[in-house]
mmCIF file of C-alpha atoms in Angstrom:
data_model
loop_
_atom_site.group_PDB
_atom_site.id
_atom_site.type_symbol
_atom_site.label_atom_id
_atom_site.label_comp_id
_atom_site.label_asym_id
_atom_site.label_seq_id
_atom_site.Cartn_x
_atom_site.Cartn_y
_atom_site.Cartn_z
ATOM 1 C CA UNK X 300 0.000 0.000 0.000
ATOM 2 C CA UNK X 301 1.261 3.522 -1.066
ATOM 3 C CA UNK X 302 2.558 6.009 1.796
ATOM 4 C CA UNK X 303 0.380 9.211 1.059
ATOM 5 C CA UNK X 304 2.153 12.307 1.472
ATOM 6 C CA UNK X 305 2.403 14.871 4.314
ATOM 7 C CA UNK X 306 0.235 17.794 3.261
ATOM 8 C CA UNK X 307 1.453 21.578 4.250
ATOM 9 C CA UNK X 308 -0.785 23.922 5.263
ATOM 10 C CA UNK X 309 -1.614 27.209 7.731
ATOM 11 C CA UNK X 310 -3.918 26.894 10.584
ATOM 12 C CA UNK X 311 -5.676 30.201 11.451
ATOM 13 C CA UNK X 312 -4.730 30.506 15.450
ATOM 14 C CA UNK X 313 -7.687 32.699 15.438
ATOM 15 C CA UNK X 314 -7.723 37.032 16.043
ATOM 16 C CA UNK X 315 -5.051 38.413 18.103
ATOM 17 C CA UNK X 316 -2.964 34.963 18.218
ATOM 18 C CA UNK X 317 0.032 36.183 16.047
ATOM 19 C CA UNK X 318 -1.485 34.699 12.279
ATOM 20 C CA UNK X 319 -1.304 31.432 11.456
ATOM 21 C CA UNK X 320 0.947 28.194 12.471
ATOM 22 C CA UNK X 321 2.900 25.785 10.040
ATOM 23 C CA UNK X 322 1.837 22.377 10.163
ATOM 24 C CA UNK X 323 2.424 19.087 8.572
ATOM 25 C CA UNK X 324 -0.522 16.688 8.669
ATOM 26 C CA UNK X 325 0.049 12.679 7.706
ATOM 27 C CA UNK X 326 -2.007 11.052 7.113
ATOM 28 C CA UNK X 327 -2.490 7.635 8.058
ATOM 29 C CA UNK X 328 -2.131 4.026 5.562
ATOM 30 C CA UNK X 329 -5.236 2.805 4.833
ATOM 31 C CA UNK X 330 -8.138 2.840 7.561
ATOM 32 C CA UNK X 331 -7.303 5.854 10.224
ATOM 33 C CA UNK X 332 -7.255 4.270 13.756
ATOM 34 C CA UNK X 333 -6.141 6.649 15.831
ATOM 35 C CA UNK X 334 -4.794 10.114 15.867
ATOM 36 C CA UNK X 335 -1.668 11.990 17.554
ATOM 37 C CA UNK X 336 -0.481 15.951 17.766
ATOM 38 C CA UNK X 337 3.554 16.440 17.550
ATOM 39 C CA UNK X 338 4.666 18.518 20.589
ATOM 40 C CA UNK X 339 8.025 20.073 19.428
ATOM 41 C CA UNK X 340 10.526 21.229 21.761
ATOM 42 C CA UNK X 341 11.845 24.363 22.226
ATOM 43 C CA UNK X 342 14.618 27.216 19.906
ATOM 44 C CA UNK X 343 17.279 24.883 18.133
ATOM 45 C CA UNK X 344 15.953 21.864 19.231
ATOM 46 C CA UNK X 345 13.645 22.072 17.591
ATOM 47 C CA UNK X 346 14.716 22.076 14.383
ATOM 48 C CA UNK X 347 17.597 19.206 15.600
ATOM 49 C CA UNK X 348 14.979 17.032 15.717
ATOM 50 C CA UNK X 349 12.627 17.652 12.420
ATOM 51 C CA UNK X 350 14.234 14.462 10.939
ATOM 52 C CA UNK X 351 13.076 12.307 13.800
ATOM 53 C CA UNK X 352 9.383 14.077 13.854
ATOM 54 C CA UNK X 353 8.951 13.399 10.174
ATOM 55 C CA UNK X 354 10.240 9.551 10.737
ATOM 56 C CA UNK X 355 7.176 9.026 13.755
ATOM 57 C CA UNK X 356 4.819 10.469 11.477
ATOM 58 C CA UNK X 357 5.694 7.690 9.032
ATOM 59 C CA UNK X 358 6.191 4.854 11.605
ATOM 60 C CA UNK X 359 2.934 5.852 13.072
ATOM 61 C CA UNK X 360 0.950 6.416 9.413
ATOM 62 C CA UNK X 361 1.838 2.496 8.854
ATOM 63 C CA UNK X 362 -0.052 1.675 11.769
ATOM 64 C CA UNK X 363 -3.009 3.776 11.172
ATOM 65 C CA UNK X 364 -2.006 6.667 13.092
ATOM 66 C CA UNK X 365 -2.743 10.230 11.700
ATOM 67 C CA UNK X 366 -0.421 12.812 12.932
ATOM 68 C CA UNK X 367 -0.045 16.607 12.724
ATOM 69 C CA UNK X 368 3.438 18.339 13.609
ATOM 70 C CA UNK X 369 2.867 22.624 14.379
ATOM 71 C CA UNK X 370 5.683 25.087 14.612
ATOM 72 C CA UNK X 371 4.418 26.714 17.289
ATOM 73 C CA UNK X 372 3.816 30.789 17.163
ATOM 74 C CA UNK X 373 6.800 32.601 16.459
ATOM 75 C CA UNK X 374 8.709 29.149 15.072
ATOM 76 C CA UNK X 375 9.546 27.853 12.053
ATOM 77 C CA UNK X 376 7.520 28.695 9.847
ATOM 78 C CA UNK X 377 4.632 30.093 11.475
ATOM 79 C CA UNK X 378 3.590 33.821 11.896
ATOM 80 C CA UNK X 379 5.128 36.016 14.414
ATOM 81 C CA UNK X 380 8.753 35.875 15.999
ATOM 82 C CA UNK X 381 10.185 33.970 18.803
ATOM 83 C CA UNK X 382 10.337 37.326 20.407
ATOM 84 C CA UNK X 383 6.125 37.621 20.788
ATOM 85 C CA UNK X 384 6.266 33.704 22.196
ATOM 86 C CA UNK X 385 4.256 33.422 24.906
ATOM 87 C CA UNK X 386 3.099 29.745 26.956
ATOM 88 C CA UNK X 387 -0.338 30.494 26.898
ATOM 89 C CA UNK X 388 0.098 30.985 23.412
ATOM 90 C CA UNK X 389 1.875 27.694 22.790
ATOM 91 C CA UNK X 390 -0.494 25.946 24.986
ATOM 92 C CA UNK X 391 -3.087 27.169 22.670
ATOM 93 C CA UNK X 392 -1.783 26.068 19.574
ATOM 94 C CA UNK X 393 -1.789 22.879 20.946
ATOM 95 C CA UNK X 394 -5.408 23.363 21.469
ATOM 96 C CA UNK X 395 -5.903 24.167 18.234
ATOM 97 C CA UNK X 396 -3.975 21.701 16.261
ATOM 98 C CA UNK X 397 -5.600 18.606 18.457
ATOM 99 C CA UNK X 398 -9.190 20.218 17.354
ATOM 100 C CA UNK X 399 -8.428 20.344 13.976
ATOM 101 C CA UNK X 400 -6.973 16.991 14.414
ATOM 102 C CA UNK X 401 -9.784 15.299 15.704
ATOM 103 C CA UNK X 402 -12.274 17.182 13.419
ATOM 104 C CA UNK X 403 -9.934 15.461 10.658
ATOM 105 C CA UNK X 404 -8.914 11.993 11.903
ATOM 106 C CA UNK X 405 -12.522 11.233 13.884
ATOM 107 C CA UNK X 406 -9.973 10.507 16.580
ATOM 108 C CA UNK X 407 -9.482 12.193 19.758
ATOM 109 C CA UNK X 408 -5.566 12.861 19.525
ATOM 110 C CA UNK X 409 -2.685 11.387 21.944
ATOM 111 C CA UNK X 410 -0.199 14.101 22.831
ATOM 112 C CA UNK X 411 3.341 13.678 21.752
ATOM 113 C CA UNK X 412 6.130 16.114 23.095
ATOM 114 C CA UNK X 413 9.877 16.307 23.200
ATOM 115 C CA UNK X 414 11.899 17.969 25.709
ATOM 116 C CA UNK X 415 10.459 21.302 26.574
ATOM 117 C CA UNK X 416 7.301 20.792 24.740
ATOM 118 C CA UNK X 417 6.388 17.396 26.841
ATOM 119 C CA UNK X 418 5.934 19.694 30.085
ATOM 120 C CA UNK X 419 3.946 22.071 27.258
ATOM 121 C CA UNK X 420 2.213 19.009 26.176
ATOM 122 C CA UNK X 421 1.219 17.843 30.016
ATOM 123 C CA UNK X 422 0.483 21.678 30.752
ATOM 124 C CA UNK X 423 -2.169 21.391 27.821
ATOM 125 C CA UNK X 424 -3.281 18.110 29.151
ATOM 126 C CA UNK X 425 -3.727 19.403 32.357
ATOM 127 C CA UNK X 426 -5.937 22.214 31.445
ATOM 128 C CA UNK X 427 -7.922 21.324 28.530
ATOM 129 C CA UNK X 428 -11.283 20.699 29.188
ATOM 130 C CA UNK X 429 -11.675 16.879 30.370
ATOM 131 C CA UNK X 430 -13.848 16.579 26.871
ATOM 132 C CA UNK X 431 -11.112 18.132 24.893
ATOM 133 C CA UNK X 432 -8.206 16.758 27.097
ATOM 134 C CA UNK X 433 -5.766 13.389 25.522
ATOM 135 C CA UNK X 434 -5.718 10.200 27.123
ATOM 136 C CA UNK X 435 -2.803 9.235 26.046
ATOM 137 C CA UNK X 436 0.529 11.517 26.778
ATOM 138 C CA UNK X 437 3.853 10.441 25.168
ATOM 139 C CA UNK X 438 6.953 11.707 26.945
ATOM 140 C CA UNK X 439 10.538 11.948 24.965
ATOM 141 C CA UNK X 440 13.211 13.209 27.283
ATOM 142 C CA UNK X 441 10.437 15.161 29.255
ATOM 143 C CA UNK X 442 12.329 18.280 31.164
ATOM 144 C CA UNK X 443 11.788 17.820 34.417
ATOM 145 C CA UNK X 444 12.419 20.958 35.875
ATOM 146 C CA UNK X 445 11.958 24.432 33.944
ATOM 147 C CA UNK X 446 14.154 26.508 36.101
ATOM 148 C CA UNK X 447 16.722 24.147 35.814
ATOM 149 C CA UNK X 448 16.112 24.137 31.919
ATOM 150 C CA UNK X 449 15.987 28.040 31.615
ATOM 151 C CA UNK X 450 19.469 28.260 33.677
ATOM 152 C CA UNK X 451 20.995 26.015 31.068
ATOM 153 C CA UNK X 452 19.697 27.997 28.058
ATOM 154 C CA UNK X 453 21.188 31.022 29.481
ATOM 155 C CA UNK X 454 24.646 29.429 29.786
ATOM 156 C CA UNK X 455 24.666 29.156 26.189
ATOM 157 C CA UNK X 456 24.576 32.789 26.401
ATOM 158 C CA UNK X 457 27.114 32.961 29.007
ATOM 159 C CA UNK X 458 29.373 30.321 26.815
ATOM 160 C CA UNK X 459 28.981 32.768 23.555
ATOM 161 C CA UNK X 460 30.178 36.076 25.803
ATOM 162 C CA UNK X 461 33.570 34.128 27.101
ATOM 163 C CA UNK X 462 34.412 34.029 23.084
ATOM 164 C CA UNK X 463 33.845 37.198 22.169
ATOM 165 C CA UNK X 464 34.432 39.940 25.057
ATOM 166 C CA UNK X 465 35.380 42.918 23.046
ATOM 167 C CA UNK X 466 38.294 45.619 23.808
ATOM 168 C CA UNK X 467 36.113 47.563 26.183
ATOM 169 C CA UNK X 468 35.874 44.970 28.505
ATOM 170 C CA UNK X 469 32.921 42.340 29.569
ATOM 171 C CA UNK X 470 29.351 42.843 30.436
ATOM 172 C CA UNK X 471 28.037 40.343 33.126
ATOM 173 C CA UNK X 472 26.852 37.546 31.682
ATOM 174 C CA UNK X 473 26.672 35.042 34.176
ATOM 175 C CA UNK X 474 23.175 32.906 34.496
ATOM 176 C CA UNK X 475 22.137 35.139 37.825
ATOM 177 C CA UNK X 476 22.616 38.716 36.140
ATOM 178 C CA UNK X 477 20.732 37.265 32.805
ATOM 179 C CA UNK X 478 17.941 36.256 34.947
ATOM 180 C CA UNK X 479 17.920 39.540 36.819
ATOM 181 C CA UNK X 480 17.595 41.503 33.554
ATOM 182 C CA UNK X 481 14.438 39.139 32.655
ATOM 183 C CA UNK X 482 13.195 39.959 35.760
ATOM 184 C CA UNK X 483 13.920 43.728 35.119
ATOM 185 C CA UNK X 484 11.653 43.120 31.641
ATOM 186 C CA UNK X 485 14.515 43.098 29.663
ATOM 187 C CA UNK X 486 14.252 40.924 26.585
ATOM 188 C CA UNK X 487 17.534 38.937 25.811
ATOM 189 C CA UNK X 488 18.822 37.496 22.795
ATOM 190 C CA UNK X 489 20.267 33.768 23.223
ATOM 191 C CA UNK X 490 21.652 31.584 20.582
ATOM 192 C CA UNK X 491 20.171 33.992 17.727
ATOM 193 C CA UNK X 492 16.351 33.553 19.702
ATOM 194 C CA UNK X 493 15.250 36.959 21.790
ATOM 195 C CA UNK X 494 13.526 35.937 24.894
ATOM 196 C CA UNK X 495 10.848 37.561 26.181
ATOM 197 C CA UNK X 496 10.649 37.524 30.285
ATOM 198 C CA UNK X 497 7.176 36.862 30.056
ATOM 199 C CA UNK X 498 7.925 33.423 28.279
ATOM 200 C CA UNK X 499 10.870 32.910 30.461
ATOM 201 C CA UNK X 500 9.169 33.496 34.072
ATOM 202 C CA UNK X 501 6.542 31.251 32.614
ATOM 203 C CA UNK X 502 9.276 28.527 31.835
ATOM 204 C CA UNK X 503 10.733 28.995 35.407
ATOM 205 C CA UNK X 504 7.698 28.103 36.858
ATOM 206 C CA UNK X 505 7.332 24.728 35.061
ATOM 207 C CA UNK X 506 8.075 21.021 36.978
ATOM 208 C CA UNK X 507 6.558 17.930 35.307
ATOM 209 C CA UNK X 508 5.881 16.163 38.776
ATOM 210 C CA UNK X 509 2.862 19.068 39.109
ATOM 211 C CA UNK X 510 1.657 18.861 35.642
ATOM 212 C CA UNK X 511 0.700 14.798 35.021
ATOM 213 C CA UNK X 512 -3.337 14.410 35.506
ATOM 214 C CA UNK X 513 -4.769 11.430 36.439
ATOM 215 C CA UNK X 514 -6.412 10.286 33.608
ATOM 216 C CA UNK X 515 -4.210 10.808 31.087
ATOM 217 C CA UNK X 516 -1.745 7.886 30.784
ATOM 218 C CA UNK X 517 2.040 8.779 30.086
ATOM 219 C CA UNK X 518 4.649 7.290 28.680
ATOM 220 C CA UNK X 519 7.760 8.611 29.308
ATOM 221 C CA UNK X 520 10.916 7.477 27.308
ATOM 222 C CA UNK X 521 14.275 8.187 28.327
ATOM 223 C CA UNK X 522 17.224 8.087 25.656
ATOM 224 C CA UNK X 523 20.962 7.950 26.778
ATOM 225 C CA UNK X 524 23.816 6.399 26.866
ATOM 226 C CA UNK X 525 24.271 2.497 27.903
ATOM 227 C CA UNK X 526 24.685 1.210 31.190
ATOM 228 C CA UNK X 527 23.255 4.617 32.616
ATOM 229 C CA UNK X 528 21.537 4.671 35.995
ATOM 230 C CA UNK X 529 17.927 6.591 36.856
ATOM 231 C CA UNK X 530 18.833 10.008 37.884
ATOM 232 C CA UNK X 531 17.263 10.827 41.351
ATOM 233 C CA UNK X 532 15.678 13.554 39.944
ATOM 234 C CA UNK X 533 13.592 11.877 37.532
ATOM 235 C CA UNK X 534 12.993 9.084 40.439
ATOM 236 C CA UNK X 535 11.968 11.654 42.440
ATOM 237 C CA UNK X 536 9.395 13.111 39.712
ATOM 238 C CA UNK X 537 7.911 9.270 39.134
ATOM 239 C CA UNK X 538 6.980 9.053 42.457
ATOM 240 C CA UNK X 539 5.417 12.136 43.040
ATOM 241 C CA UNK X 540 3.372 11.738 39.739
ATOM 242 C CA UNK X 541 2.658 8.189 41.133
ATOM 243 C CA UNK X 542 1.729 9.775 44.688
ATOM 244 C CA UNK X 543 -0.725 11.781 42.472
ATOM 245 C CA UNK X 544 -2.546 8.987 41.351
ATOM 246 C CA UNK X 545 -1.072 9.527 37.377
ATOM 247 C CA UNK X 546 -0.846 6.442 35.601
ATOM 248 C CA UNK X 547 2.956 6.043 34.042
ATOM 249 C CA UNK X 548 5.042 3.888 32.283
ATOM 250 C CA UNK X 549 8.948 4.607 31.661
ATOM 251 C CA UNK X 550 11.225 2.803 28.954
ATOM 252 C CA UNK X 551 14.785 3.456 28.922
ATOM 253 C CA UNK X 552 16.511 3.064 25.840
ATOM 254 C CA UNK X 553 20.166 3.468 24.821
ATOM 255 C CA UNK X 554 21.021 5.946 21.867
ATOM 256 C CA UNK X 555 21.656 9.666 20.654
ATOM 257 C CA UNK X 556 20.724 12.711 22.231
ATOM 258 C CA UNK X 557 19.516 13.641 18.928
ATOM 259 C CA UNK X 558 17.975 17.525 19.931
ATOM 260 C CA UNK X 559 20.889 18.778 20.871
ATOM 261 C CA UNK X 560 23.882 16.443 18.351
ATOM 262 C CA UNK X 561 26.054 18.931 16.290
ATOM 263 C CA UNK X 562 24.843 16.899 13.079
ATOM 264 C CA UNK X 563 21.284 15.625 12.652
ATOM 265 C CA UNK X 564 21.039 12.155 14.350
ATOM 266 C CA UNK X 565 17.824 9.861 14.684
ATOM 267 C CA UNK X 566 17.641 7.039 17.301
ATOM 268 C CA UNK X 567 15.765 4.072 15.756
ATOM 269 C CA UNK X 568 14.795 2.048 18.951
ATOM 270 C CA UNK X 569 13.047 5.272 20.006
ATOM 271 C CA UNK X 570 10.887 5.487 16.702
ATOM 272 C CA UNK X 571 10.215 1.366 17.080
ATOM 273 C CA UNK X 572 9.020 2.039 20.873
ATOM 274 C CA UNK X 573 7.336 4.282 20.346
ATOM 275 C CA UNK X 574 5.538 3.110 17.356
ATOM 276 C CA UNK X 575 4.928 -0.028 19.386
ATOM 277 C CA UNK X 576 2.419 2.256 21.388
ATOM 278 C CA UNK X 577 -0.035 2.730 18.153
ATOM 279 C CA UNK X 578 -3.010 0.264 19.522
ATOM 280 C CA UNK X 579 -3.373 2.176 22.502
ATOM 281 C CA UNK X 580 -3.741 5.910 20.592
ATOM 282 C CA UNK X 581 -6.536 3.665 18.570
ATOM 283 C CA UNK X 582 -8.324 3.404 21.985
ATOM 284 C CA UNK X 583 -11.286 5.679 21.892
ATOM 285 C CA UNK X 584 -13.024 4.497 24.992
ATOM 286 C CA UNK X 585 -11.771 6.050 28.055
ATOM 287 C CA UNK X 586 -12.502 3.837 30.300
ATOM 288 C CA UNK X 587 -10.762 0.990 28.258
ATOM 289 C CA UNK X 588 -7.383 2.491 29.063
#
């Protein structure tokens, strides 16, 4: 049976949203079964990982699983700049492209996000409406904590000021002054993206132990390198989501950190895993799960 092609198109994010939002719908190999909305993950990683996005979508179409990948507002291709991103903006995108998804497929959509945009994925989750909200909630190298994540952004900032301090002498570019100008209201540009301080405070506030809602299964795949042990913090963050009553799974698997590799990488055992999951985004009955 023929692989039908990803089709392009803008989704309207509706009036005073920023204009419309990329996105890459496949469709699914014969009979659609189930449906699930690409989370992507945040700045460069982003576009790191398009490769492995666009290899899901066709894993998953095989099985009978629609997808739709969005650049979110003000990335990729999508209106606006990184400089009006806002969450509450991202988390409504995802709103959008799971309605438009389901209106499409028939399916309610699974969530799928990477890195940052897992935690953006279980913020959604945890907010939508329980009608609108996914039952399913696939995890790829969740961030666990968004301070934690913001701090390490900013050293790339840091990293880029040790190499070029000009003849006048250094500004202070450690991680604490950065963060003090955000909290000032100052907009800072990182790695070639301008961050607004209303996106970053938002970030800071972020911990994926708080977000998981019971209800909404997860599976959370971690990707490293072999013979690795469980960091405490992510032990830590199972329990509590456990504590919480949040039903989740974890697979560790050995391979690339693909989002953040110099050259584009993919990490096959990830895509196979994951694509193992397809009968369960086919579930439409909630309390079958």
């Amino acid at each position: 049976m023929n692989q039908p092609a990803a089709e392009a198109f803008f989704l309207q994010a509706g009036a005073g949203a920023g204009g419309q939002r990329y996105c890459l719908y496949q469709p699914a190999v014969g009979a659609c079964r189930g449906a699930l909305v690409y989370v992507p993950p945040f700045a460069e990683e982003m576009n790191k990982s398009r490769r492995m996005a666009a290899l899901l979508a066709l894993a998953l179409a095989r099985r009978g699983i629609a997808t739709l990948r969005i650049d979110l507002h003000g990335c990729g291709d999508s209106g606006g700049d990184f400089a009006d991103a806002r969450w509450d903006g991202w988390r409504d995108d995802v709103g959008h492209a799971s309605a438009w998804l389901e209106a499409r497929s028939g399916h309610r959509p699974a969530l799928l996000g990477l890195r940052l945009g897992a935690l953006l994925a279980l913020d959604y989750a945890a907010t939508a409406d329980p009608a609108d909200a996914p039952r399913q909630l696939i995890l790829w190298q969740p961030v666990l904590d968004g301070a934690t994540f913001l701090t390490q952004f900013l050293r790339l900032r840091t990293a880029g000021a040790m190499m070029s301090v000009s003849a006048t002498g250094a500004s202070d570019n450690s991680t604490s002054a950065l963060r003090a100008r955000l909290a000032a209201g100052e907009a800072l540009e990182v790695a070639g993206y301008e961050l607004a301080p209303a996106l970053a405070a938002a970030i800071d506030t972020l911990k994926l132990a708080t977000l998981g809602r019971a209800g909404c299964a997860l599976h959370w795949f971690d990707i490293g390198q072999p013979g690795r042990a469980p960091s405490p913090a992510t032990d830590k963050a199972l329990a509590t989501l456990r504590e919480r009553g949040v039903e989740v799974d974890v697979t560790r698997l050995d391979g690339p950190a693909f989002w953040g590799s110099q050259e584009i990488a993919t990490c096959e055992s990830l895509l196979e895993a994951t694509a193992a999951l397809a009968p369960r985004f086919a579930l439409e009955d909630a309390d079958a799960l």
